[in-house]
mmCIF file of C-alpha atoms in Angstrom:
data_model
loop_
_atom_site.group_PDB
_atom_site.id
_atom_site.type_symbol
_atom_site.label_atom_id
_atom_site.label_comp_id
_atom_site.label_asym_id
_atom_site.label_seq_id
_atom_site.Cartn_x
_atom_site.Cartn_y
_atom_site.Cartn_z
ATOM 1 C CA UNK K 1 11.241 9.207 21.780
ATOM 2 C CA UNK K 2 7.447 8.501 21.804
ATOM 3 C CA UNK K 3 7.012 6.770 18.080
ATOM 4 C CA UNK K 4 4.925 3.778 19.303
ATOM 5 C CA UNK K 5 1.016 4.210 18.839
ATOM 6 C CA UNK K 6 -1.816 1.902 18.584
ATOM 7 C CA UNK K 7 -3.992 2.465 16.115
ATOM 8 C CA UNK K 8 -7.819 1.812 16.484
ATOM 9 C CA UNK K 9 -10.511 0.997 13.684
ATOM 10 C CA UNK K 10 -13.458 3.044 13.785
ATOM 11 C CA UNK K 11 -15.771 1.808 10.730
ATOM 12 C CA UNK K 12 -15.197 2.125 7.061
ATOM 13 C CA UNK K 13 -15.117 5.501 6.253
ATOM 14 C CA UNK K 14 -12.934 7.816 4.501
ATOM 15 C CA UNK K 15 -12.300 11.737 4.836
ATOM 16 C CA UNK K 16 -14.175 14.473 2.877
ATOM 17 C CA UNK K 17 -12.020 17.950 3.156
ATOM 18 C CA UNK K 18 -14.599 20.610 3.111
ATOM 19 C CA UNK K 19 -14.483 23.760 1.847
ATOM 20 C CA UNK K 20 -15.820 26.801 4.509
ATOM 21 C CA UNK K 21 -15.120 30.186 4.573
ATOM 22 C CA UNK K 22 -12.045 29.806 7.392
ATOM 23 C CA UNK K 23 -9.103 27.457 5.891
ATOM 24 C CA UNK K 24 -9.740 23.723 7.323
ATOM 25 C CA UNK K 25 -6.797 21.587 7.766
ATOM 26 C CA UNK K 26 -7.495 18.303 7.266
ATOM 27 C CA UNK K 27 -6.102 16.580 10.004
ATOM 28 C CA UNK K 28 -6.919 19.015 12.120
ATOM 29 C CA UNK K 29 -10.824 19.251 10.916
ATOM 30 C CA UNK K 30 -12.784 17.220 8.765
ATOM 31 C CA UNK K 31 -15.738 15.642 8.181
ATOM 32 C CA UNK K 32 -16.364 11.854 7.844
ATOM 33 C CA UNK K 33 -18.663 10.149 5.094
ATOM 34 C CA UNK K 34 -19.880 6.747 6.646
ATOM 35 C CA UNK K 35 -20.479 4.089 4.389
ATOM 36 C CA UNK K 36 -23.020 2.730 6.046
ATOM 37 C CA UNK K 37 -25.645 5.893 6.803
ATOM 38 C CA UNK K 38 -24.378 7.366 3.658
ATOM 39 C CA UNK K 39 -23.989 10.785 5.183
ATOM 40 C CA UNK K 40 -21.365 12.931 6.273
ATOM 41 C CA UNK K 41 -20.853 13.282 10.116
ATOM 42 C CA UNK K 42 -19.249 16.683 11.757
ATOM 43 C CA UNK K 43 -16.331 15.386 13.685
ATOM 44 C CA UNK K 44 -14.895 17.963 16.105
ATOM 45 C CA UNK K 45 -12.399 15.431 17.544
ATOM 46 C CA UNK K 46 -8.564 15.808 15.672
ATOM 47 C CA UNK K 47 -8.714 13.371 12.810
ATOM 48 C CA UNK K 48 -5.447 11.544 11.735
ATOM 49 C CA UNK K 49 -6.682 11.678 7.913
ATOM 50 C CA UNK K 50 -4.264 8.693 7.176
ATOM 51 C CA UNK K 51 -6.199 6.327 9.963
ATOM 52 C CA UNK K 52 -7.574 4.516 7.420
ATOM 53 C CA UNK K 53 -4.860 3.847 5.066
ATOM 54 C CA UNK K 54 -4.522 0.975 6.676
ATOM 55 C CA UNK K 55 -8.253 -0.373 6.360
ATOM 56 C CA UNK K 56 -7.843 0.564 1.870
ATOM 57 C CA UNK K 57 -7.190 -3.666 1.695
ATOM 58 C CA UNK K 58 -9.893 -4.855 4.144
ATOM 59 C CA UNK K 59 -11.774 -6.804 1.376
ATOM 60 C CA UNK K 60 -8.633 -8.693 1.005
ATOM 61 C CA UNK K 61 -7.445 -9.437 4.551
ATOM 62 C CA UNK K 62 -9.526 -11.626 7.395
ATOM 63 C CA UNK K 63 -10.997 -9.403 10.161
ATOM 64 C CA UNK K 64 -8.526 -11.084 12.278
ATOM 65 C CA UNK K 65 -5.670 -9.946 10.127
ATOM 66 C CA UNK K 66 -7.191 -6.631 10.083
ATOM 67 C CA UNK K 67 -7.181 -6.197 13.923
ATOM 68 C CA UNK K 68 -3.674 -7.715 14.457
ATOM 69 C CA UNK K 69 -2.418 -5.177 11.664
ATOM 70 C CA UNK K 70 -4.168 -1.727 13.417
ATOM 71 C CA UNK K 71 -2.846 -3.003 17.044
ATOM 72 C CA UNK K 72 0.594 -3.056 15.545
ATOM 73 C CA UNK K 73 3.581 -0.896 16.929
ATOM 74 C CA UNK K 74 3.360 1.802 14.504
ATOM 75 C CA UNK K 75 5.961 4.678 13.169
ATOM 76 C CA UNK K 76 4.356 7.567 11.990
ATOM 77 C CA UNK K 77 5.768 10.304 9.620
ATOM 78 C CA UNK K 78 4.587 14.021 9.371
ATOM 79 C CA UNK K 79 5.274 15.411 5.697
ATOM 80 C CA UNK K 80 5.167 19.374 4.993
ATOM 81 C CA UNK K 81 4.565 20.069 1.188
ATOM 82 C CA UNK K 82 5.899 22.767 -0.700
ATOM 83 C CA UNK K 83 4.937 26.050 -1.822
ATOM 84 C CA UNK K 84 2.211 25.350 -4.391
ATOM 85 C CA UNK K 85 1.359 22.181 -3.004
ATOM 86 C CA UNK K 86 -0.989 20.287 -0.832
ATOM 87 C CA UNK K 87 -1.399 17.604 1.724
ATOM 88 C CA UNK K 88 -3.232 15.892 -1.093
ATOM 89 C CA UNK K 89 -1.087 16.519 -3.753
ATOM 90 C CA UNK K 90 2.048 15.872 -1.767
ATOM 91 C CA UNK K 91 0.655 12.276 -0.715
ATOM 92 C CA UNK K 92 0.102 11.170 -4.349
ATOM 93 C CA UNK K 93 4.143 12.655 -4.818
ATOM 94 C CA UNK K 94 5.259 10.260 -2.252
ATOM 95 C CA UNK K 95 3.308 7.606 -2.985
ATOM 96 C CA UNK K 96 6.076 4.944 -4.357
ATOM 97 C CA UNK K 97 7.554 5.759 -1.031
ATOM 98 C CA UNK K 98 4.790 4.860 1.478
ATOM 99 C CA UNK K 99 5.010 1.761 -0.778
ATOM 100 C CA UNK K 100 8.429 1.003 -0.564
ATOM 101 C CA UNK K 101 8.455 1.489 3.035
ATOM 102 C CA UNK K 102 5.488 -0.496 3.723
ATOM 103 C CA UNK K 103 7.277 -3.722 1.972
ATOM 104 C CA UNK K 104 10.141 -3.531 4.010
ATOM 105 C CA UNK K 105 8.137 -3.742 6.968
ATOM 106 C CA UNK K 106 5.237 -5.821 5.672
ATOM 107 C CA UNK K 107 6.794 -9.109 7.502
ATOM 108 C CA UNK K 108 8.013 -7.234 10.370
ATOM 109 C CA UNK K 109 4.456 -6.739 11.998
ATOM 110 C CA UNK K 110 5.091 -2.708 12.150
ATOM 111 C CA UNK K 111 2.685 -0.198 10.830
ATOM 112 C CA UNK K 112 4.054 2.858 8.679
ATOM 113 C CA UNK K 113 1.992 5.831 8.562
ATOM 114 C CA UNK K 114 2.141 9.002 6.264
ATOM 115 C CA UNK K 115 0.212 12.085 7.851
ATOM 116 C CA UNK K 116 0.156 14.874 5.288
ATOM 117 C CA UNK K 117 -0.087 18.879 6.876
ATOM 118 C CA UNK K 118 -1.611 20.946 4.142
ATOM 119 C CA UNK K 119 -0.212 24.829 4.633
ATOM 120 C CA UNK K 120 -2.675 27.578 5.950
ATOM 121 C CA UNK K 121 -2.743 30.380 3.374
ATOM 122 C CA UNK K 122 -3.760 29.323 -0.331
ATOM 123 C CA UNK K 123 -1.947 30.880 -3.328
ATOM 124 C CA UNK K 124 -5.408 31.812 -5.006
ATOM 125 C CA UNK K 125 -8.565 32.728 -2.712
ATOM 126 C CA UNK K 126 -10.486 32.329 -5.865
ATOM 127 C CA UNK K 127 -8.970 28.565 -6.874
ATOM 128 C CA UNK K 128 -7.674 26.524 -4.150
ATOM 129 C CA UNK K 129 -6.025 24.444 -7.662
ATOM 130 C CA UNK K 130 -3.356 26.620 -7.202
ATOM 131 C CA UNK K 131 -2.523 25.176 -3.703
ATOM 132 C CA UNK K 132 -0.702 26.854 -0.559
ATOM 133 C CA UNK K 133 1.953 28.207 1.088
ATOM 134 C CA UNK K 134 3.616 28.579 4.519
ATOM 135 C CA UNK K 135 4.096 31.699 4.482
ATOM 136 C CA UNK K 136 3.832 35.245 1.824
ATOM 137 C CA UNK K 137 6.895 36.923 0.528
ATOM 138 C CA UNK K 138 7.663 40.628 -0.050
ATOM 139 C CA UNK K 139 7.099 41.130 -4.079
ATOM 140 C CA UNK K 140 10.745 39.888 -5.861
ATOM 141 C CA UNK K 141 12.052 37.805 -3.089
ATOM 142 C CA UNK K 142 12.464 34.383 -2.169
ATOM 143 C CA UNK K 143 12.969 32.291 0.830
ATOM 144 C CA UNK K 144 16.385 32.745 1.001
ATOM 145 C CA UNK K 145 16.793 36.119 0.035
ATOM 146 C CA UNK K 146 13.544 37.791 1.696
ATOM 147 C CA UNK K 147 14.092 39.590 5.290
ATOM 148 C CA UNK K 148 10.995 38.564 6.299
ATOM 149 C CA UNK K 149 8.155 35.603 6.448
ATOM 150 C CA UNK K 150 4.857 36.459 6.266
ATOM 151 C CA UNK K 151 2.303 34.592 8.253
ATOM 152 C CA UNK K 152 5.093 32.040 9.557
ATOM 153 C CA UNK K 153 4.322 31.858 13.382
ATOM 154 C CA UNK K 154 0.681 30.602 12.005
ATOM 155 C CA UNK K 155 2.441 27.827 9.872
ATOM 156 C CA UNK K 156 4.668 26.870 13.067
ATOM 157 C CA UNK K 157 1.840 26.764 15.911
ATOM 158 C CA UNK K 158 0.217 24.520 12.606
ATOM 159 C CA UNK K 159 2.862 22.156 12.983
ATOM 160 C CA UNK K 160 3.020 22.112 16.537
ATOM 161 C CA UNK K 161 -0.515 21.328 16.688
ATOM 162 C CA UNK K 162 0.049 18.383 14.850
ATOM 163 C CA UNK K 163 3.245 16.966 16.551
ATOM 164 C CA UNK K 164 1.049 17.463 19.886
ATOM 165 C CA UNK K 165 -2.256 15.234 18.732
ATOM 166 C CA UNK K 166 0.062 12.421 17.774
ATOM 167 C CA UNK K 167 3.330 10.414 18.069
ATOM 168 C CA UNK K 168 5.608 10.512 14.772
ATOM 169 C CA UNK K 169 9.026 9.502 14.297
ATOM 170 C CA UNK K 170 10.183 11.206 11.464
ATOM 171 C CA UNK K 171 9.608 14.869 9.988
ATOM 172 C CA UNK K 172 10.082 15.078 6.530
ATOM 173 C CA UNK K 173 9.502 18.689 4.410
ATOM 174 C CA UNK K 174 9.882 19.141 0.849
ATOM 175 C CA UNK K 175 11.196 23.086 -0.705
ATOM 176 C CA UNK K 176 8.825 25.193 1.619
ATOM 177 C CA UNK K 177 8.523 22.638 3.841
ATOM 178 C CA UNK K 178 11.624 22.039 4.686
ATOM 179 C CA UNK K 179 12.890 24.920 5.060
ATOM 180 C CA UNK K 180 9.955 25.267 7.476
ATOM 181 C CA UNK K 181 11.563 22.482 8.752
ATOM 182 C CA UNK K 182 14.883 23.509 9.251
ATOM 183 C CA UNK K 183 13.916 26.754 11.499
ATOM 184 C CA UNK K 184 11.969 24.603 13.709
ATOM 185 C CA UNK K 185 14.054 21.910 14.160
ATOM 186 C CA UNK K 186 16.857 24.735 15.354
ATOM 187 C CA UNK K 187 14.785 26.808 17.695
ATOM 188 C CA UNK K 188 14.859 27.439 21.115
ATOM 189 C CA UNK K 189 13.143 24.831 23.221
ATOM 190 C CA UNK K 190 12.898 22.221 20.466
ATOM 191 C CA UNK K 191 14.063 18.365 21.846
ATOM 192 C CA UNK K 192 16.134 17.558 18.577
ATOM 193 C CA UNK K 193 16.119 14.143 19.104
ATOM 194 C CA UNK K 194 12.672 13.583 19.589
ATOM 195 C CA UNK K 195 12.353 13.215 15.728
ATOM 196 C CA UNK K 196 14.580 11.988 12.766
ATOM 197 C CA UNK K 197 14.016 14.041 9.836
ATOM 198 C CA UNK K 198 14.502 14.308 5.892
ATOM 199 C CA UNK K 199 14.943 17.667 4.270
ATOM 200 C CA UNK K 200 14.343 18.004 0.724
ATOM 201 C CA UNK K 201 14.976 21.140 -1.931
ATOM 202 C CA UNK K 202 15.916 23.211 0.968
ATOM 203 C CA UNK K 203 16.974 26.515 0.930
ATOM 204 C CA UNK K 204 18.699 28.724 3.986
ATOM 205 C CA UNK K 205 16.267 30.724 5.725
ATOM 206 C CA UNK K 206 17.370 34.051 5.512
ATOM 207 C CA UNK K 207 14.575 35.834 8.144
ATOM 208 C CA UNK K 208 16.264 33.199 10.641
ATOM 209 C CA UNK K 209 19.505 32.999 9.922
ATOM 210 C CA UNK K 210 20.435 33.766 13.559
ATOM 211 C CA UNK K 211 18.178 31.343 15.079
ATOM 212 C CA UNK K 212 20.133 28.358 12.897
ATOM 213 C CA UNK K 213 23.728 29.957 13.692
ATOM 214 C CA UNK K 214 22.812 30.177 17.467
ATOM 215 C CA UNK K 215 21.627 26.223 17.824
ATOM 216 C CA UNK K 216 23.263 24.061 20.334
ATOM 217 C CA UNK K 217 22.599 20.720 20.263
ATOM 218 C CA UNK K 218 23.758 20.385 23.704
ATOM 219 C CA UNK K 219 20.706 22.569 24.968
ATOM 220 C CA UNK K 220 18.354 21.139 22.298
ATOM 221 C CA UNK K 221 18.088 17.169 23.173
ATOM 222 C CA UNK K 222 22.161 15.812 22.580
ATOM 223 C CA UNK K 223 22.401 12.281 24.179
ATOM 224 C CA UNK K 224 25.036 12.013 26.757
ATOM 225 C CA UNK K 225 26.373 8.615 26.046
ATOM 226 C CA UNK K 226 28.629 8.168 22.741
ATOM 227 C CA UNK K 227 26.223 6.387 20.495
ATOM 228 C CA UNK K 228 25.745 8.545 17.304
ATOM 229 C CA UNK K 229 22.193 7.870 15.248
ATOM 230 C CA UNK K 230 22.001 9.682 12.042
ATOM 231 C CA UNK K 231 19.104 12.084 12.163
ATOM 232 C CA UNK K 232 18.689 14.007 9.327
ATOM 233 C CA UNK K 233 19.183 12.982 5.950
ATOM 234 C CA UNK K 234 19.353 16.174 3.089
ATOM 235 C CA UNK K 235 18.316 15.342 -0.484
ATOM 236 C CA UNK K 236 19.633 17.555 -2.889
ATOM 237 C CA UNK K 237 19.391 17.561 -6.481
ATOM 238 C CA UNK K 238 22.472 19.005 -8.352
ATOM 239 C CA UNK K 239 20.145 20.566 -10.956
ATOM 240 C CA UNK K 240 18.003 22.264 -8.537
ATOM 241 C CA UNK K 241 16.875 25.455 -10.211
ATOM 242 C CA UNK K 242 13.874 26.296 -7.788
ATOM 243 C CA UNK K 243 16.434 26.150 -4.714
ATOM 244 C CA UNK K 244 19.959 26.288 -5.671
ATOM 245 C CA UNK K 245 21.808 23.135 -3.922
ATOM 246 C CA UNK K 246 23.913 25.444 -1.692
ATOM 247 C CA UNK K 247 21.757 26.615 0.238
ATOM 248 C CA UNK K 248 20.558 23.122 1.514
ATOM 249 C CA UNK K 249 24.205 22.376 1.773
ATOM 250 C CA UNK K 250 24.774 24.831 4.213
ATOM 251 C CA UNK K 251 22.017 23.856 6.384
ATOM 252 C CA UNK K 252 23.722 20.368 6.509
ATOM 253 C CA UNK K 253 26.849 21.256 7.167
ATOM 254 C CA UNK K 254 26.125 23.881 10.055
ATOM 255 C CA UNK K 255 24.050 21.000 11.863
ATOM 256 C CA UNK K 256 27.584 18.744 10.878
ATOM 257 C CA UNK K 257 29.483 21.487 12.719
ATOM 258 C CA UNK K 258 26.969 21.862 15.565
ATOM 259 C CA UNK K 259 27.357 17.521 16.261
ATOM 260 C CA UNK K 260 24.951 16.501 14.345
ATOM 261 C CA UNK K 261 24.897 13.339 12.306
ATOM 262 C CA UNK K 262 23.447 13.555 9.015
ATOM 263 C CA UNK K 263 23.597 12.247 5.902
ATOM 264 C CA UNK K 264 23.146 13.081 2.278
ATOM 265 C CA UNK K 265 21.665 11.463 -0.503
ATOM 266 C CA UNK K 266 22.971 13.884 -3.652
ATOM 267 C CA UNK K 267 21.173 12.979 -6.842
ATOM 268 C CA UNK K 268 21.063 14.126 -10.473
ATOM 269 C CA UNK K 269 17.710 15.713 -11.060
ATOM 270 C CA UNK K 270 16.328 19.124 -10.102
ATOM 271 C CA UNK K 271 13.956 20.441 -7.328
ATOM 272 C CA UNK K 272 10.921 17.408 -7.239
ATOM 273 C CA UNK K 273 11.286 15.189 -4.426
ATOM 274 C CA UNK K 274 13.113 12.008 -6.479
ATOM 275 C CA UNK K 275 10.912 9.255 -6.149
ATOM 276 C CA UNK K 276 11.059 8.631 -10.202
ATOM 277 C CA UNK K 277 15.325 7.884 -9.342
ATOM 278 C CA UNK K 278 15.122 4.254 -8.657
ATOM 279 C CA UNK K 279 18.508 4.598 -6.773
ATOM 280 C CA UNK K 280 17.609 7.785 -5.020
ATOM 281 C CA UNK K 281 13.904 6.308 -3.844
ATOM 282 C CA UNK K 282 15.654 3.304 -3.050
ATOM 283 C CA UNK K 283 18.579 5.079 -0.455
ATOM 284 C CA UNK K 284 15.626 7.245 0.831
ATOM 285 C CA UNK K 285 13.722 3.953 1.792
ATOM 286 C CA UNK K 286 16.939 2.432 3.162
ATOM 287 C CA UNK K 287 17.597 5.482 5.264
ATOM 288 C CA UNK K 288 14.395 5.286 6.517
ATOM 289 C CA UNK K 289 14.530 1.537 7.246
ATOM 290 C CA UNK K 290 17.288 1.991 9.231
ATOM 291 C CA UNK K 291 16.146 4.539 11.717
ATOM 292 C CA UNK K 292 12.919 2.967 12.010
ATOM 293 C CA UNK K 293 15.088 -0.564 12.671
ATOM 294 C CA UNK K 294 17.207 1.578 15.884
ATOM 295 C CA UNK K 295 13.812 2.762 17.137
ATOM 296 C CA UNK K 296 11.958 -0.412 17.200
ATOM 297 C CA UNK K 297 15.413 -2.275 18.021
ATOM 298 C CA UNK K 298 14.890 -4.991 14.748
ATOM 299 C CA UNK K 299 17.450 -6.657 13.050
ATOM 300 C CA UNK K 300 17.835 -5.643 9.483
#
């Protein structure tokens, strides 16, 4: 599994998403706003728009501290909002968890990197406010009722792109994004293992029901020896009313019955990813912690 990457500091600069008539992911296409020339520069190169996440303390840290922390061994995550959402929006959601994660590993010499994927068709063509979605519906239905997904193969060769320009560990989708998730991580040609991943408000995907019945994680990555790593983890909130909790339920257990290992943190509140549960945010980080502890062989 290719999770190590060196990071490299280019200059203090941060990204400017631009508006154009075509959707522009940003971290697939952005522009940069130098500090220094004060302009903004057309970059046609993929841009990791979390690079610099680790330069947001530079006033506070030596310039040696700064190189030894961007040369670190670093464990990236790729995290697929919901419907509604944004890669912006979704990073300010998870923010207490980049920061719990980043403490556990601030002594450990390991980088932790968020990338956020922001979804190619927007909800309103007239405000973008109203964010985007993976895919369009037929009028009445919902992911898990719908027969089809409109727009989906555009949404998967998004995420593909991504998982090509860089090296994550982890996969983590939240409501649309997850259940985004869930198809890809079960379709043909996909190395399961390459990836751990956390799957949150989830809800079967109906249009692909026969592509998650038919996986075989034999064909799809299985390790031969007996050693069993835990690699997805399902949160599910009881009082789910966007995505009733069944449906993510029987995503779990079908991977359960197909060999995989999984685990499930079950938690009181509804559909929102539950970084405001101490306990939930804090099994979440834990989980995390762990897998990132097997890839980088640490001691807890």
């Amino acid at each position: 599994m290719k999770c190590m990457n060196i990071s490299i500091a280019l200059s203090t600069c941060f990204i400017s998403v631009t508006k154009s008539s075509s959707f522009v992911n940003p971290i697939v296409r952005n522009k940069i706003y130098c500090k220094t020339s004060k302009k903004l520069h057309n970059c046609n190169a993929p841009i990791d728009m979390r690079l610099f996440s680790d330069l947001r303390n530079k006033d506070d840290e030596s310039e040696s501290k700064q190189k030894l922390k961007l040369l670190s061994p670093h464990f990236r995550i790729l995290c697929l909002h919901g419907k509604g959402g944004s890669g912006i929006t979704f990073q300010k959601n998870l923010s207490l968890l980049e920061n719990s994660l980043r403490l556990k590993f601030k002594d450990k010499k390991i980088s932790i990197g968020f990338d956020y994927l922001t979804a190619p068709y927007p909800l309103n063509d007239v405000d973008i406010r109203d964010g985007y979605e993976w895919w369009g519906l037929p009028p009445g239905m919902r992911s898990f009722n719908a027969d089809k997904y409109i727009g989906f193969e555009k949404s998967k060769n998004l995420v593909l792109e991504a998982l090509e320009k860089n090296s994550y560990g982890a996969i983590l989708g939240h409501s649309q994004g997850s259940i985004l998730l869930s198809i890809m991580m079960t379709s043909e040609g996909w190395n399961f293992d390459d990836y751990f991943y956390i799957l949150n408000g989830s809800a079967w995907p109906n249009p692909f029901s026969e592509t998650l019945e038919n996986f075989d994680y034999e064909s799809h990555g299985k390790p031969e020896d007996n050693e069993i790593k835990t690699r997805a983890l399902f949160v599910i909130g009881k009082n789910d009313k966007i995505n009733p909790p069944e449906g993510a339920v029987r995503i779990r257990d079908l991977l359960k019955g197909k060999g995989v290992s999984v685990e499930t943190c079950m938690h009181e509140g509804g559909h929102a990813f539950p970084v405001r549960d101490e306990l939930s945010l804090e099994n979440i980080s834990n989980w995390l912690t762990e897998v990132i502890n097997i890839e980088f062989k640490l001691s807890e």
